[in-house]
Tab-separated table of C-alpha atoms in Angstrom:
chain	number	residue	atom	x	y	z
A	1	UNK	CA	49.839	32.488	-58.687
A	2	UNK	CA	50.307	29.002	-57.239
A	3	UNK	CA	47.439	27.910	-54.936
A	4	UNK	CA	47.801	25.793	-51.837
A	5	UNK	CA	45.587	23.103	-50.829
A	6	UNK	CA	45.509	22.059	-47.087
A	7	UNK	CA	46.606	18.284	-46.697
A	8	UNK	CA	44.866	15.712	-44.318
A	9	UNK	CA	46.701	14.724	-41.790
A	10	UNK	CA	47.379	10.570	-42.354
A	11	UNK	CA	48.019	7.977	-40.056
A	12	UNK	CA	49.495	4.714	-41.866
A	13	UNK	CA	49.098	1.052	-40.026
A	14	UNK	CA	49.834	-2.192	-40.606
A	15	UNK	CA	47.073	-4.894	-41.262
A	16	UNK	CA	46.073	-6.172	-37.965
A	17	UNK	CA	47.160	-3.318	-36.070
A	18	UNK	CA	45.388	-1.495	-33.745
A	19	UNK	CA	44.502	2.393	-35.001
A	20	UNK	CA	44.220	5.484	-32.991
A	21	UNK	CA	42.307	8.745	-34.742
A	22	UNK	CA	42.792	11.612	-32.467
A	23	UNK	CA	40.503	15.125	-32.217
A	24	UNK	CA	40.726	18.161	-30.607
A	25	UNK	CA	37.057	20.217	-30.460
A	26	UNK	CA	36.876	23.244	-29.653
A	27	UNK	CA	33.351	23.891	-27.217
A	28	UNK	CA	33.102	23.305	-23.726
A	29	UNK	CA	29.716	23.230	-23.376
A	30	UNK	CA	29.374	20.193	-26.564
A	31	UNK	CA	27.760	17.426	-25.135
A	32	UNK	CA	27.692	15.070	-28.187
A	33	UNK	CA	30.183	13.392	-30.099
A	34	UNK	CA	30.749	11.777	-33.259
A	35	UNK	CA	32.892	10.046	-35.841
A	36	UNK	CA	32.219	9.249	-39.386
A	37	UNK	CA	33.905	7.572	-41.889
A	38	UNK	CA	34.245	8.394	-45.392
A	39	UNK	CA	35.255	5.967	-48.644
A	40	UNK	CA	36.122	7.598	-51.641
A	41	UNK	CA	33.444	8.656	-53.870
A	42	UNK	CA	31.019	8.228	-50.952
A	43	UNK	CA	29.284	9.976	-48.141
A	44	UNK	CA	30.119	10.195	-44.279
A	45	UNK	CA	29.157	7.181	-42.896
A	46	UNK	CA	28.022	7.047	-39.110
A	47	UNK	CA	30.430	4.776	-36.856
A	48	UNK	CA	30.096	5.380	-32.797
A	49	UNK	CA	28.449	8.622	-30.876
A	50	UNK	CA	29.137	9.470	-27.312
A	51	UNK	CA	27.988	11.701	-24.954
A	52	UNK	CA	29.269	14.101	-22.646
A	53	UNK	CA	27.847	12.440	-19.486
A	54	UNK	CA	30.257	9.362	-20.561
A	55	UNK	CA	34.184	8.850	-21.435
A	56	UNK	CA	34.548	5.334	-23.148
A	57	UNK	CA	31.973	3.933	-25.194
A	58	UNK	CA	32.466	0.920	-27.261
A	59	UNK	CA	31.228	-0.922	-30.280
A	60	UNK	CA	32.247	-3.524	-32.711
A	61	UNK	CA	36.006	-3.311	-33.087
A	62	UNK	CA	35.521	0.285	-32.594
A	63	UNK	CA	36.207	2.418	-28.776
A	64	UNK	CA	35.280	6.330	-28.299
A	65	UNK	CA	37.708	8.136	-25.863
A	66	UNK	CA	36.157	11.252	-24.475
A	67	UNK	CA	38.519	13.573	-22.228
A	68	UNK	CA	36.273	16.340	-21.511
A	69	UNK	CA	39.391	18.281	-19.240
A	70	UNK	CA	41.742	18.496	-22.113
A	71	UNK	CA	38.720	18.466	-24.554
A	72	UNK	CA	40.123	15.304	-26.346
A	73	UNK	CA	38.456	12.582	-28.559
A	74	UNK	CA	40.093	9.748	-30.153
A	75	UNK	CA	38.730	6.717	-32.065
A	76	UNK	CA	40.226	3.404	-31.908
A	77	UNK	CA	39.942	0.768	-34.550
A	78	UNK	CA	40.947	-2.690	-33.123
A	79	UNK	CA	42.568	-5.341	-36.075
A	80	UNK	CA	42.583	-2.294	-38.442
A	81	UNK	CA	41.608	-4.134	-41.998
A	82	UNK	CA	42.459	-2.902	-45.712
A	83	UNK	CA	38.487	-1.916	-45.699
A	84	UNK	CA	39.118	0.698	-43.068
A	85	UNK	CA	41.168	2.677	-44.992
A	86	UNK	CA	39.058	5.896	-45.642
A	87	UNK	CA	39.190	9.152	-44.351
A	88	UNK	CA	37.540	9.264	-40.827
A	89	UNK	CA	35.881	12.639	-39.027
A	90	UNK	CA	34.909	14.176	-35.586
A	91	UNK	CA	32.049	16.439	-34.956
A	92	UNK	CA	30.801	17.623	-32.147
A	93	UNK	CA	27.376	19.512	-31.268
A	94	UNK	CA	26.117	21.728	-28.558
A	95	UNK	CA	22.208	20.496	-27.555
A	96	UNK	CA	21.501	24.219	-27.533
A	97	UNK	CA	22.422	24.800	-31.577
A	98	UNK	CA	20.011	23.064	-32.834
A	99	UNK	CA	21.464	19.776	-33.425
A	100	UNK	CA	24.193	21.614	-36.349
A	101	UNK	CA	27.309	19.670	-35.918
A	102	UNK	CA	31.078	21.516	-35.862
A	103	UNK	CA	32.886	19.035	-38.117
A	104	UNK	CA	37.103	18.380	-37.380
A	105	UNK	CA	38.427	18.372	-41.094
A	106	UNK	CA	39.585	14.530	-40.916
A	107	UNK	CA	42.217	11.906	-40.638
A	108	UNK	CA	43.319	9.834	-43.817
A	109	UNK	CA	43.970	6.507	-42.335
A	110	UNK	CA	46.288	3.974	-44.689
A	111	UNK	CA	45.887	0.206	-44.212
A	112	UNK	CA	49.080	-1.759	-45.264
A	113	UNK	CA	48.513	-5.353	-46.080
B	1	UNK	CA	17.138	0.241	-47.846
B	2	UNK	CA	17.576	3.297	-49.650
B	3	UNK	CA	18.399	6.043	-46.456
B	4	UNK	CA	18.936	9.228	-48.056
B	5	UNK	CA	19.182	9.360	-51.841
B	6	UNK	CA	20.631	12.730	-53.908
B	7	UNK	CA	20.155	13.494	-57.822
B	8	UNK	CA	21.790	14.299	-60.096
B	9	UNK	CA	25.407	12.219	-59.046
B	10	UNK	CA	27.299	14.248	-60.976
B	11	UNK	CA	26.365	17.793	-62.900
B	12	UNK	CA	28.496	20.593	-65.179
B	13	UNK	CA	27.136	23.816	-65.243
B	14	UNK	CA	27.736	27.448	-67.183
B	15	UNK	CA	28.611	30.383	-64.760
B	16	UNK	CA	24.755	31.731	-64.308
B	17	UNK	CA	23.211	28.986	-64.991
B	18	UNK	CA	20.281	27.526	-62.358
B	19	UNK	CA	19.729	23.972	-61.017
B	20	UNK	CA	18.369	22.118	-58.126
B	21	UNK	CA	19.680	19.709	-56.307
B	22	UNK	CA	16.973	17.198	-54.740
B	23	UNK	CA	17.396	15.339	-52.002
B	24	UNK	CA	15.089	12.381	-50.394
B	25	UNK	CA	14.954	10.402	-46.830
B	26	UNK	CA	13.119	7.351	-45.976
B	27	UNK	CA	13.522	7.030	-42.448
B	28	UNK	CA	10.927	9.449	-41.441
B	29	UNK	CA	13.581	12.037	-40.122
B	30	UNK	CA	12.124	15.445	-39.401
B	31	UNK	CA	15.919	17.153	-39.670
B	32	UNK	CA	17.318	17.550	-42.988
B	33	UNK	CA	20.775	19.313	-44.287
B	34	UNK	CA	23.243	20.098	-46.715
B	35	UNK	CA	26.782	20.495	-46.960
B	36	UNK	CA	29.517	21.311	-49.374
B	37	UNK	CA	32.818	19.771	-49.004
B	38	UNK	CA	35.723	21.137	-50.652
B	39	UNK	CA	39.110	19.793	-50.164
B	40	UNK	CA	41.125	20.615	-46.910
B	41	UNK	CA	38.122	21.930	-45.480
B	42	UNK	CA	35.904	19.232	-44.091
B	43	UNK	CA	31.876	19.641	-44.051
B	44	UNK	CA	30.457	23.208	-43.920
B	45	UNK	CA	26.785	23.438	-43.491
B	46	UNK	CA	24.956	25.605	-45.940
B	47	UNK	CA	21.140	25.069	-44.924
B	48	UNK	CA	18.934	22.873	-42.368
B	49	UNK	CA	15.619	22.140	-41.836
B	50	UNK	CA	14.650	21.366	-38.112
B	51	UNK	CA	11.738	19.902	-39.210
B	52	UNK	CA	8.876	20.300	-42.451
B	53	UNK	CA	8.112	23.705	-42.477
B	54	UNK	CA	11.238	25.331	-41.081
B	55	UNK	CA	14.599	26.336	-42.902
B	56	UNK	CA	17.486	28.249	-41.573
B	57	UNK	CA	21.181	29.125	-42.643
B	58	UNK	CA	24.201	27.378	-41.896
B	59	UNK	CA	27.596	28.150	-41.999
B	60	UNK	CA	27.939	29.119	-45.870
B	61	UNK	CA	24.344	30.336	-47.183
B	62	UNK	CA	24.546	32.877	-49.684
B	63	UNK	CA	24.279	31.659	-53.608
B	64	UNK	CA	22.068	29.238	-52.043
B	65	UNK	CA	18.442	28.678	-51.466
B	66	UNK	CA	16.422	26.084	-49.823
B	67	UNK	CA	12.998	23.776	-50.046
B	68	UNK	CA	11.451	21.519	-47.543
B	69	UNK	CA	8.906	20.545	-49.860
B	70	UNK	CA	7.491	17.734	-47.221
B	71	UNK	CA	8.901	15.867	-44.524
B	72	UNK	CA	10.546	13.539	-47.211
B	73	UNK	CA	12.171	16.365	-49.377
B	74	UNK	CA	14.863	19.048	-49.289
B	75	UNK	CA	16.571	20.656	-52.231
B	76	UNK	CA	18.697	22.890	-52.938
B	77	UNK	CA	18.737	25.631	-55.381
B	78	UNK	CA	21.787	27.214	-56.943
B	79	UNK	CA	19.989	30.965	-59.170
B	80	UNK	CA	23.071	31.502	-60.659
B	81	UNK	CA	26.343	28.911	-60.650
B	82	UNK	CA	29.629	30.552	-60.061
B	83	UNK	CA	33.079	28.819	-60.414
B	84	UNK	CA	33.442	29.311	-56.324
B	85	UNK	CA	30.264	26.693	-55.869
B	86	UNK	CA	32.017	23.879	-57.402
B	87	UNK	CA	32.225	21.292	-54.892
B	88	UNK	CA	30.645	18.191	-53.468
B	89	UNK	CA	27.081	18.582	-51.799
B	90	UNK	CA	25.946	16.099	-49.447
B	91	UNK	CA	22.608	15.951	-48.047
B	92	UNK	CA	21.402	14.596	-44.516
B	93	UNK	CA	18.882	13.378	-42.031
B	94	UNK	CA	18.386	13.240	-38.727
B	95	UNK	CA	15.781	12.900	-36.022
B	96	UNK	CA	15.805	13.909	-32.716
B	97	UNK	CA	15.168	11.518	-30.214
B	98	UNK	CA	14.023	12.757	-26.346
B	99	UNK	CA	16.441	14.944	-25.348
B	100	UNK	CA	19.500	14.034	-26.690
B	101	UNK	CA	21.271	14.164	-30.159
B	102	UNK	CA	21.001	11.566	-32.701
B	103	UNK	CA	23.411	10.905	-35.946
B	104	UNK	CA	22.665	12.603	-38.825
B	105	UNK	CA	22.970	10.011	-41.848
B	106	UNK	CA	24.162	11.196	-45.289
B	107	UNK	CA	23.538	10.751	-49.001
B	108	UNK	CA	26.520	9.821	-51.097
B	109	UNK	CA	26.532	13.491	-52.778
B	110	UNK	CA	26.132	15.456	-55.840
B	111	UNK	CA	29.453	16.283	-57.742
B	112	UNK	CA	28.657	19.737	-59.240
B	113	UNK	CA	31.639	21.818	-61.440
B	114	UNK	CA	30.935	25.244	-62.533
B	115	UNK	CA	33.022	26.127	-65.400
């Protein structure tokens, strides 16, 4: 039989644009947010955390948008560079589970030079 | 700086055969995990340990078994390698910090076919 394999969604940019990753979780009662990014061949690397008692948090070239009523998180990358381009994931956890993450199943994000 | 470090990088196995993976932290983390990630389907959590001593099941357990050998070091144990475990395994750290959460920080993963 033929198999099918899911495909990431992918969100392609120009060099020196600004980039907008966009989740959707799925708990109301998570309180803690974060994204990771992932290079090829490598493991998830930690880039910004937020918490539910917050809605913007910022770092370098790098904002978390929480919207806790439409349980919405995006991730903006400002001057998106060729050395962003990997495949970038949300998790979210629920203090009560025993800090065991629910991980989105990621964004492939293209940089065009 | 090492972080969290996995061996083997890569491994082929024979349906039935046994290995274990080992995994080792430096930061003095007392939460340790590990993952597979197949593609399409994002990180699924197979075991954790909430601190030395302590191991429970994740979302994808069985074929699976787990060590906390110290606060260090947490492997993973495949009995008996079937085609369905090939995938990439990641291992990772954490510790908690007060009451909040804190970012769990990963290895850069064991590539493991079954054939």
């Amino acid at each position: 039989g033929e198999s099918v394999g899911l495909h990431l969604p992918t969100l392609s940019v120009q060099e020196g644009d600004n980039s907008i990753i966009n989740c959707a979780y799925s708990n109301s009662a998570s309180d803690y947010f974060i994204w990771y990014k992932q290079e090829s061949g490598k493991g998830p690397q930690f880039i910004i955390d937020i918490r539910s008692n917050m809605d913007k948090r910022q770092g370098q070239r790098v904002t978390v948008l929480l919207n806790k009523t439409v349980k919405h998180l995006s991730l903006q990358i400002a001057a998106t560079q060729p050395g962003d381009s990997a495949v970038y994931f949300c998790a979210e956890n629920n203090a009560g589970n025993n800090r065991k993450l629910i991980w989105g199943l990621g964004t492939s994000l293209a940089v065009n030079p | 700086n090492a972080g969290v470090t996995q061996t083997p990088k890569f491994q082929v196995l024979k349906t039935g055969q046994s290995m274990t993976l080992q995994c080792a932290q430096d930061m003095n983390h007392n939460s340790m995990y590990w993952y597979r990630q197949d593609p399409g389907m994002g990180l699924r959590l197979i075991y954790y340990s909430a601190s030395e001593g302590t191991t429970d099941k994740g979302e994808v357990p069985n074929g699976y078994n787990v060590s906390r050998l110290n606060k260090r070091e947490f492997s993973l144990r495949l009995e008996s390698a079937a085609p369905s475990q090939t995938s990439v395994y990641f291992c990772a750290s954490s510790s908690p910090a007060g009451s909040g959460n804190q970012p769990q920080h990963f290895g850069d993963g064991t590539r493991l076919s079954i054939l």
